[in-house]
């Protein structure tokens, strides 16, 4: 559910404290288990010494309950020093937190090797273009190392373009905090402005005047007499582009700093027993020692210890590592003896810094440190000079004694951390030393990061989190949390790093800021994503199980959405909301799904979601987020064309496209490639210009109805016109079939890569490769050239009977007709070209199926020439095709119907009757009643027989015909044959002429209508419905013995029974040709003849 960003900001401090407290409890329990004891509460800080400028000596600071110590307890702290007897608690007006009592601005970029650097401030005077200033500043800061002439020592310089003056007051405490050099940059175009410019330069020097060793003024734009005067502290340049000697002047400037530094080192390092050693103080101690006995032994040791520590700092800056180690050790012993804890901590920290420089010459400050070790201006020999006593290029130690002495005084890597812990514990006794303590923690963490001791480093960082400084500004809070995040990242605590960076992002948009920095907030939030195992690329979420805490990830995505909205970028809002819905769908509740989709729809109403990359100002590109889960697709199947539209290859051309097979029986390479081809290529074809279909099985995971708009196919290979569809899926619908269609416009190989949708106003291109668990029958199919499309309509009604041929072919159209046995019917078929290509070729074949009846003559006959005369049939044109349906089944009856006819006649079989064309087809009853008195004597003469046939139209045309493709269209014909007349008995009687005889036929009318029977040279015989009569026909005699044993070669028949059937059929045809018997139903105007048409 979306929450207000300000609500989250109000809860941030509580969240931080809860997180830190829980982590602290975990650390206490962990240490207790490691020690084999029970968890105990760690000891509190001892109370700090009194502030010399306020009356807070007897008041507890409360910091002992705010911040725990590092996990490894430091060495036991000695008792708190007694307050000075006189003047120690002078009742000054300082409350202990004034600007000059403590450093207010910590330097989070501090590292141990910074103790050997000289601090130089580079600042502009007057109005200087920012771009020009930083261009010169970059060139100046590049001179960070200078080899001292006639010496093996190297000076390291640290440049700052802004430095708080109050921090400069702590220069005696740690000399690397002292501004020893000042470089100013100014624009001066005329000589009359020069006095004022030079006066500003002097005013700038006065700000750091007490600590400056030397200063320089770079003037750009001034030419003439003034610029030609030689000066050591001022350099004149015509413009910012003509200043080739900047680097050389900086090197000279650094050498001048070294001269002053060396003189101060020699002056203070010299043991002057007769002189009184001054007491060095930090700002808040200056009033603490007023009125003390300066001749006491305790006071002198304090002065000696602090001075030794100070000289150690100067030696370290001057490149004398060995001497600095010696001075630090002496300072530690002296300061420990007088319980000078603040300066003892500084001496220990200086000892740690010198040891770090010795052990890690590459530095601990990350990129800056590596630049020192590998900088282009530092040669290999100079790098050895960085560590005096190291081997020279010829392999001989230049100063063996120095190396031995340094190794003896240098701390080991383990001791470095222990001394850091001790120093930090001493700093913790002083409220005004919070910045020093914080920076020491940061330095120790950088060292531990190099040592890969992450757990100890995290304890130092946890300690730094609880160090309370003054009331920090929002910018300082952002910097603090950002550095903590960076340090946690360096030690491998990625989630902790992301946590603090997220807090820094919250601070950028804190309610107390008049103009919240939403862009900076958004940028920092993006940087937290890796720590929470979150990527803005949806492909990373389809590779397996979910990584990271989904609840935190959803919260972070909500914050990105809110920050994007406050930035005024609705496209980013849509992108992040789409990502949230796509990747976190399984973790959203039903109500959250509704809320997110409603928010998404409100954003897309202003800015629809697209599949374009969004490029942020810093160059980061946000990839598109396709909705592959709205809906979820489980299978994709490319469908073949309907049976009547499927293309077929002509047999004569099949062999032309068959690839040459490998001569090897088996090859793993060939088998692998063929397997891949089978998985991708489909064994049917699509046709150019025809509608093609792809079926998807989808379901809706949302708890409400899902409307999917503009859903279509994504293809490559050929030009394809996708026909978008819109669907509405019910809530949690389960698998639901969806068919997407399109029309290929060209020929070739087409690959279905996926589909596109529009859901909640977001357009998505969903690729099959990015859909996990999707089943598919392949995605590539061949598109052949266009073919004509044939549509048929007939003069007969459609049939309710669907033919099921044994070959499995589908019948596009089925028609039916009812005929009497012997009747002929004409079927008129209209052939319409509904495609875009001309119909050029047509072949018609017929096949009788699913019948056991014996047919006589041609069941179906036609003349194709009349139809072909109308070809080529252009698109939209119609041609007529006529088919004659001739039903000629057996007219004989296998049993005698009339028992009173008792002559020596013989039963006749195989006597066909034929019928002429009947114009009108009238419905008839399938079963007819017969005389009940005769039903017991005869069989079922009203039985309706069925004949079925398939007319196959093979046609082609257009470009497809040129390539050898054609189509098949089948017409199913269902014919119900009703009985008409039966010949129940045949016998003969002699006639008056010896060449003739009388043929006696018993004829039975099985219809419900009155009909007449006529024969050659004979009168018509009228038969009523169900009536049987005998008719006599005088015919010429003929002998069957003159017939051959078989009308054709007997080897064609499988057995004697089939041979006998053929002989009987030949005899029947002969009789039929002699008699010319016809029947006619008067009411239907049907004339049927027993002759073979």
CSV table of C-alpha atoms in Angstrom, one decimal, residues 306-657:
chain,number,residue,atom,x,y,z
A,306,UNK,CA,52.7,16.9,24.5
A,307,UNK,CA,55.8,18.4,22.8
A,308,UNK,CA,57.2,14.9,22.0
A,309,UNK,CA,53.9,14.0,20.4
A,310,UNK,CA,53.9,17.3,18.5
A,311,UNK,CA,57.5,16.7,17.2
A,312,UNK,CA,56.4,13.2,16.2
A,313,UNK,CA,53.7,14.8,14.0
A,314,UNK,CA,56.2,17.2,12.4
A,315,UNK,CA,58.7,14.3,11.7
A,316,UNK,CA,55.9,12.3,10.1
A,317,UNK,CA,55.0,15.3,7.9
A,318,UNK,CA,58.6,15.8,7.0
A,319,UNK,CA,59.0,12.3,5.8
A,320,UNK,CA,61.0,11.0,8.7
A,321,UNK,CA,59.0,7.9,9.6
A,322,UNK,CA,61.6,6.4,12.0
A,323,UNK,CA,62.0,9.5,14.0
A,324,UNK,CA,58.2,9.9,14.3
A,325,UNK,CA,57.9,6.4,15.7
A,326,UNK,CA,60.5,7.1,18.4
A,327,UNK,CA,58.9,10.4,19.4
A,328,UNK,CA,55.4,8.8,19.6
A,329,UNK,CA,56.7,6.0,21.8
A,330,UNK,CA,58.3,8.5,24.2
A,331,UNK,CA,55.2,10.7,24.2
A,332,UNK,CA,53.0,7.7,25.1
A,333,UNK,CA,55.1,6.9,28.1
A,334,UNK,CA,55.3,10.5,29.3
A,335,UNK,CA,51.6,11.2,28.9
A,336,UNK,CA,50.5,7.9,30.4
A,337,UNK,CA,52.4,8.7,33.5
A,338,UNK,CA,50.5,11.9,34.1
A,339,UNK,CA,47.1,10.6,33.0
A,340,UNK,CA,46.9,13.1,30.1
A,341,UNK,CA,44.3,11.0,28.4
A,342,UNK,CA,43.3,13.3,25.5
A,343,UNK,CA,46.9,13.8,24.3
A,344,UNK,CA,47.7,10.2,25.2
A,345,UNK,CA,45.0,9.2,22.7
A,346,UNK,CA,46.5,11.5,20.1
A,347,UNK,CA,49.9,10.0,20.6
A,348,UNK,CA,48.6,6.5,20.3
A,349,UNK,CA,46.7,7.5,17.1
A,350,UNK,CA,49.9,9.1,15.7
A,351,UNK,CA,51.8,5.8,16.5
A,352,UNK,CA,49.0,3.9,14.7
A,353,UNK,CA,49.2,6.2,11.7
A,354,UNK,CA,53.0,5.9,11.3
A,355,UNK,CA,52.7,2.1,11.6
A,356,UNK,CA,49.9,2.0,9.0
A,357,UNK,CA,52.1,4.1,6.6
A,358,UNK,CA,54.9,1.6,7.1
A,359,UNK,CA,52.7,-1.6,6.6
A,360,UNK,CA,50.4,-0.2,3.9
A,361,UNK,CA,52.4,2.1,1.6
A,362,UNK,CA,49.5,2.0,-0.9
A,363,UNK,CA,47.3,3.8,1.6
A,364,UNK,CA,44.0,3.0,3.2
A,365,UNK,CA,41.8,5.7,1.7
A,366,UNK,CA,40.5,3.7,-1.3
A,367,UNK,CA,41.1,5.5,-4.6
A,368,UNK,CA,43.1,8.3,-3.1
A,369,UNK,CA,45.4,5.8,-1.4
A,370,UNK,CA,46.0,3.8,-4.5
A,371,UNK,CA,46.7,7.0,-6.4
A,372,UNK,CA,49.6,7.6,-4.0
A,373,UNK,CA,51.1,4.2,-4.5
A,374,UNK,CA,50.6,4.2,-8.3
A,375,UNK,CA,50.6,7.9,-9.2
A,376,UNK,CA,52.3,8.8,-12.5
A,377,UNK,CA,54.6,11.4,-10.9
A,378,UNK,CA,56.0,8.9,-8.4
A,379,UNK,CA,58.7,6.7,-9.9
A,380,UNK,CA,59.7,3.3,-8.5
A,381,UNK,CA,62.7,4.8,-6.8
A,382,UNK,CA,60.6,7.5,-5.2
A,383,UNK,CA,58.3,4.9,-4.0
A,384,UNK,CA,61.1,3.2,-2.2
A,385,UNK,CA,62.1,6.5,-0.7
A,386,UNK,CA,58.6,6.6,0.7
A,387,UNK,CA,59.7,3.9,2.9
A,388,UNK,CA,63.3,4.8,4.1
A,389,UNK,CA,65.5,1.7,4.5
A,390,UNK,CA,63.7,-0.2,1.7
A,391,UNK,CA,65.8,-1.9,-1.0
A,392,UNK,CA,67.1,0.3,-3.7
A,393,UNK,CA,67.2,-0.6,-7.4
A,394,UNK,CA,70.5,-2.5,-7.1
A,395,UNK,CA,69.1,-4.7,-4.2
A,396,UNK,CA,71.3,-3.1,-1.5
A,397,UNK,CA,69.6,-1.7,1.6
A,398,UNK,CA,70.4,1.9,1.8
A,399,UNK,CA,70.0,2.3,5.5
A,400,UNK,CA,69.9,-1.1,7.3
A,401,UNK,CA,70.1,0.4,10.8
A,402,UNK,CA,67.2,2.6,10.1
A,403,UNK,CA,65.1,-0.3,8.9
A,404,UNK,CA,65.9,-2.3,12.0
A,405,UNK,CA,65.1,0.6,14.2
A,406,UNK,CA,61.8,1.2,12.5
A,407,UNK,CA,60.7,-2.4,12.6
A,408,UNK,CA,61.4,-2.4,16.3
A,409,UNK,CA,59.3,0.7,17.0
A,410,UNK,CA,56.5,0.0,14.5
A,411,UNK,CA,53.3,-1.6,15.7
A,412,UNK,CA,52.2,-4.9,14.2
A,413,UNK,CA,48.9,-5.0,12.3
A,414,UNK,CA,47.1,-6.5,15.3
A,415,UNK,CA,48.6,-4.0,17.7
A,416,UNK,CA,47.5,-1.1,15.5
A,417,UNK,CA,43.9,-2.0,16.0
A,418,UNK,CA,44.3,-2.4,19.8
A,419,UNK,CA,46.0,1.0,20.0
A,420,UNK,CA,43.2,2.5,18.0
A,421,UNK,CA,40.7,1.1,20.4
A,422,UNK,CA,42.6,2.5,23.4
A,423,UNK,CA,42.9,5.9,21.8
A,424,UNK,CA,39.2,6.0,21.0
A,425,UNK,CA,38.3,5.1,24.6
A,426,UNK,CA,40.4,8.0,25.8
A,427,UNK,CA,38.7,10.4,23.3
A,428,UNK,CA,35.4,9.2,24.6
A,429,UNK,CA,36.1,10.7,27.9
A,430,UNK,CA,35.9,14.2,26.5
A,431,UNK,CA,32.6,15.6,25.1
A,432,UNK,CA,34.4,18.2,23.1
A,433,UNK,CA,36.5,15.6,21.3
A,434,UNK,CA,33.6,14.0,19.5
A,435,UNK,CA,34.9,14.9,16.1
A,436,UNK,CA,38.4,13.5,16.9
A,437,UNK,CA,36.8,10.3,18.2
A,438,UNK,CA,34.6,10.0,15.2
A,439,UNK,CA,37.5,10.5,12.7
A,440,UNK,CA,39.6,8.0,14.6
A,441,UNK,CA,36.9,5.3,14.2
A,442,UNK,CA,36.7,6.0,10.5
A,443,UNK,CA,40.5,5.6,10.2
A,444,UNK,CA,40.5,2.4,12.1
A,445,UNK,CA,37.7,1.1,9.9
A,446,UNK,CA,39.7,1.8,6.7
A,447,UNK,CA,42.6,-0.1,8.2
A,448,UNK,CA,40.4,-3.1,9.2
A,449,UNK,CA,38.9,-3.1,5.7
A,450,UNK,CA,42.4,-3.7,4.2
A,451,UNK,CA,43.0,-6.3,6.8
A,452,UNK,CA,39.6,-7.9,5.9
A,453,UNK,CA,38.5,-8.0,9.5
A,454,UNK,CA,34.9,-7.0,8.8
A,455,UNK,CA,33.3,-7.8,12.2
A,456,UNK,CA,35.7,-5.7,14.1
A,457,UNK,CA,35.3,-2.9,11.6
A,458,UNK,CA,31.5,-3.0,12.0
A,459,UNK,CA,32.0,-2.6,15.8
A,460,UNK,CA,34.0,0.6,15.2
A,461,UNK,CA,31.4,1.9,12.9
A,462,UNK,CA,28.6,1.0,15.3
A,463,UNK,CA,30.5,3.1,17.9
A,464,UNK,CA,30.7,6.0,15.4
A,465,UNK,CA,27.0,5.9,14.9
A,466,UNK,CA,26.4,6.8,18.6
A,467,UNK,CA,28.9,9.6,18.8
A,468,UNK,CA,26.7,12.7,19.4
A,469,UNK,CA,28.2,15.9,17.9
A,470,UNK,CA,26.7,19.3,17.9
A,471,UNK,CA,23.3,19.9,16.2
A,472,UNK,CA,24.3,19.0,12.7
A,473,UNK,CA,22.8,20.6,9.6
A,474,UNK,CA,20.8,18.5,7.2
A,475,UNK,CA,23.7,18.6,4.7
A,476,UNK,CA,26.1,17.4,7.4
A,477,UNK,CA,23.7,14.6,8.3
A,478,UNK,CA,23.6,13.5,4.7
A,479,UNK,CA,27.4,13.5,4.5
A,480,UNK,CA,27.7,11.5,7.7
A,481,UNK,CA,25.2,8.8,6.7
A,482,UNK,CA,26.7,8.6,3.2
A,483,UNK,CA,30.2,8.0,4.6
A,484,UNK,CA,28.9,5.4,7.0
A,485,UNK,CA,27.2,3.7,4.1
A,486,UNK,CA,30.5,3.8,2.0
A,487,UNK,CA,32.5,2.3,4.9
A,488,UNK,CA,30.0,-0.5,5.5
A,489,UNK,CA,30.2,-1.2,1.8
A,490,UNK,CA,34.0,-1.5,2.0
A,491,UNK,CA,33.8,-4.1,4.7
A,492,UNK,CA,31.2,-6.1,2.9
A,493,UNK,CA,28.1,-5.2,4.9
A,494,UNK,CA,26.0,-4.4,1.9
A,495,UNK,CA,22.6,-4.4,3.6
A,496,UNK,CA,23.9,-2.2,6.4
A,497,UNK,CA,25.4,0.1,3.8
A,498,UNK,CA,22.1,0.3,2.0
A,499,UNK,CA,20.4,1.1,5.3
A,500,UNK,CA,22.5,4.2,6.0
A,501,UNK,CA,22.4,5.4,2.4
A,502,UNK,CA,18.6,5.1,2.6
A,503,UNK,CA,18.7,7.3,5.8
A,504,UNK,CA,20.8,9.8,3.9
A,505,UNK,CA,18.2,9.8,1.2
A,506,UNK,CA,15.5,10.5,3.8
A,507,UNK,CA,17.5,13.5,5.1
A,508,UNK,CA,17.6,15.0,1.6
A,509,UNK,CA,13.9,15.4,1.8
A,510,UNK,CA,13.5,16.1,5.6
A,511,UNK,CA,10.5,18.2,6.5
A,512,UNK,CA,12.8,20.9,8.0
A,513,UNK,CA,14.4,21.6,4.7
A,514,UNK,CA,12.6,24.6,2.9
A,515,UNK,CA,13.4,23.1,-0.5
A,516,UNK,CA,13.8,19.3,-0.3
A,517,UNK,CA,16.4,17.8,-2.6
A,518,UNK,CA,14.2,15.2,-4.2
A,519,UNK,CA,16.7,14.6,-7.0
A,520,UNK,CA,19.5,13.8,-4.5
A,521,UNK,CA,17.0,11.7,-2.5
A,522,UNK,CA,16.1,9.7,-5.6
A,523,UNK,CA,19.8,9.3,-6.6
A,524,UNK,CA,20.7,8.0,-3.2
A,525,UNK,CA,17.7,5.6,-3.1
A,526,UNK,CA,18.9,4.1,-6.4
A,527,UNK,CA,22.3,3.5,-4.9
A,528,UNK,CA,20.7,1.5,-2.1
A,529,UNK,CA,19.2,-1.1,-4.4
A,530,UNK,CA,22.1,-3.5,-4.6
A,531,UNK,CA,22.4,-3.7,-0.8
A,532,UNK,CA,18.8,-4.9,-0.6
A,533,UNK,CA,19.4,-7.5,-3.5
A,534,UNK,CA,17.2,-5.3,-5.7
A,535,UNK,CA,17.8,-4.7,-9.4
A,536,UNK,CA,15.7,-2.5,-11.6
A,537,UNK,CA,16.1,-5.0,-14.5
A,538,UNK,CA,13.1,-7.3,-14.5
A,539,UNK,CA,15.1,-10.1,-16.1
A,540,UNK,CA,17.0,-10.6,-12.9
A,541,UNK,CA,13.8,-11.7,-11.2
A,542,UNK,CA,13.0,-14.5,-13.7
A,543,UNK,CA,16.2,-16.5,-13.1
A,544,UNK,CA,15.0,-18.4,-10.0
A,545,UNK,CA,13.9,-17.9,-6.4
A,546,UNK,CA,13.4,-14.4,-5.0
A,547,UNK,CA,16.4,-12.9,-3.2
A,548,UNK,CA,16.2,-10.4,-0.4
A,549,UNK,CA,13.5,-9.2,2.0
A,550,UNK,CA,10.4,-8.6,-0.1
A,551,UNK,CA,8.8,-6.3,2.5
A,552,UNK,CA,11.8,-4.0,2.6
A,553,UNK,CA,12.1,-4.1,-1.2
A,554,UNK,CA,8.5,-3.1,-1.7
A,555,UNK,CA,9.0,-0.2,0.8
A,556,UNK,CA,12.0,1.0,-1.1
A,557,UNK,CA,10.1,0.9,-4.4
A,558,UNK,CA,7.3,2.9,-2.9
A,559,UNK,CA,9.8,5.5,-1.8
A,560,UNK,CA,11.2,5.6,-5.4
A,561,UNK,CA,7.7,6.2,-6.7
A,562,UNK,CA,7.0,9.0,-4.3
A,563,UNK,CA,10.4,10.6,-4.9
A,564,UNK,CA,9.8,10.4,-8.7
A,565,UNK,CA,6.4,12.1,-8.2
A,566,UNK,CA,7.9,14.9,-6.2
A,567,UNK,CA,10.5,15.3,-8.9
A,568,UNK,CA,7.7,15.9,-11.4
A,569,UNK,CA,8.6,12.9,-13.5
A,570,UNK,CA,5.5,10.8,-14.1
A,571,UNK,CA,7.3,8.4,-16.5
A,572,UNK,CA,9.6,7.3,-13.6
A,573,UNK,CA,6.5,6.8,-11.4
A,574,UNK,CA,5.0,4.5,-14.0
A,575,UNK,CA,8.2,2.6,-14.5
A,576,UNK,CA,8.8,2.0,-10.8
A,577,UNK,CA,5.1,1.1,-10.1
A,578,UNK,CA,5.2,-1.3,-13.1
A,579,UNK,CA,8.4,-2.9,-11.7
A,580,UNK,CA,6.8,-3.2,-8.3
A,581,UNK,CA,3.7,-4.9,-9.7
A,582,UNK,CA,5.7,-7.2,-12.0
A,583,UNK,CA,8.3,-8.4,-9.5
A,584,UNK,CA,6.5,-8.2,-6.2
A,585,UNK,CA,3.1,-9.6,-7.3
A,586,UNK,CA,3.5,-12.8,-5.3
A,587,UNK,CA,4.1,-10.8,-2.1
A,588,UNK,CA,1.3,-8.2,-2.4
A,589,UNK,CA,-1.9,-8.7,-0.6
A,590,UNK,CA,-5.2,-8.5,-2.4
A,591,UNK,CA,-5.8,-5.0,-1.1
A,592,UNK,CA,-2.3,-3.9,-2.0
A,593,UNK,CA,-2.8,-5.2,-5.5
A,594,UNK,CA,-5.9,-3.0,-5.9
A,595,UNK,CA,-4.1,0.0,-4.5
A,596,UNK,CA,-1.1,-0.3,-6.7
A,597,UNK,CA,-3.1,-0.8,-9.8
A,598,UNK,CA,-5.3,2.2,-9.0
A,599,UNK,CA,-2.2,4.3,-8.6
A,600,UNK,CA,-0.8,3.0,-11.8
A,601,UNK,CA,-3.9,3.8,-13.7
A,602,UNK,CA,-3.9,7.3,-12.4
A,603,UNK,CA,-0.3,7.9,-13.5
A,604,UNK,CA,-0.7,6.2,-16.9
A,605,UNK,CA,-3.7,8.5,-17.6
A,606,UNK,CA,-1.2,11.3,-17.8
A,607,UNK,CA,1.9,9.4,-19.1
A,608,UNK,CA,1.3,5.9,-20.5
A,609,UNK,CA,3.9,3.3,-19.8
A,610,UNK,CA,6.2,2.4,-22.8
A,611,UNK,CA,8.9,-0.1,-23.7
A,612,UNK,CA,11.5,2.6,-24.1
A,613,UNK,CA,14.6,2.9,-21.9
A,614,UNK,CA,14.4,5.8,-19.5
A,615,UNK,CA,17.8,7.6,-19.2
A,616,UNK,CA,18.4,9.4,-16.0
A,617,UNK,CA,20.6,12.6,-15.8
A,618,UNK,CA,23.6,10.7,-14.5
A,619,UNK,CA,23.5,8.4,-17.5
A,620,UNK,CA,21.8,5.4,-15.8
A,621,UNK,CA,19.3,3.7,-18.0
A,622,UNK,CA,16.1,2.1,-16.6
A,623,UNK,CA,15.1,-0.9,-18.7
A,624,UNK,CA,11.4,-1.4,-19.7
A,625,UNK,CA,9.2,-3.6,-17.6
A,626,UNK,CA,6.9,-5.9,-19.6
A,627,UNK,CA,3.9,-7.3,-17.7
A,628,UNK,CA,4.6,-11.0,-18.2
A,629,UNK,CA,2.5,-11.8,-15.2
A,630,UNK,CA,-0.6,-9.8,-16.3
A,631,UNK,CA,-1.8,-12.2,-17.5
A,632,UNK,CA,0.4,-15.2,-16.8
A,633,UNK,CA,1.0,-17.3,-20.0
A,634,UNK,CA,1.5,-21.0,-19.5
A,635,UNK,CA,1.6,-22.3,-23.1
A,636,UNK,CA,2.0,-20.9,-26.6
A,637,UNK,CA,0.9,-23.0,-29.6
A,638,UNK,CA,1.1,-22.1,-33.3
A,639,UNK,CA,-2.0,-23.4,-35.0
A,640,UNK,CA,-2.1,-24.9,-38.4
A,641,UNK,CA,-4.5,-23.5,-41.0
A,642,UNK,CA,-7.9,-25.0,-41.4
A,643,UNK,CA,-8.0,-28.2,-43.4
A,644,UNK,CA,-9.5,-26.6,-46.4
A,645,UNK,CA,-6.8,-23.9,-46.5
A,646,UNK,CA,-3.7,-26.0,-45.8
A,647,UNK,CA,-1.2,-25.9,-48.6
A,648,UNK,CA,0.2,-29.1,-50.1
A,649,UNK,CA,3.2,-29.7,-52.2
A,650,UNK,CA,2.8,-31.3,-55.6
A,651,UNK,CA,4.4,-34.8,-55.6
A,652,UNK,CA,6.6,-34.1,-58.6
A,653,UNK,CA,8.2,-31.2,-56.6
A,654,UNK,CA,8.6,-32.8,-53.2
A,655,UNK,CA,12.1,-34.0,-53.9
A,656,UNK,CA,13.5,-30.7,-54.9
A,657,UNK,CA,13.6,-29.2,-51.4
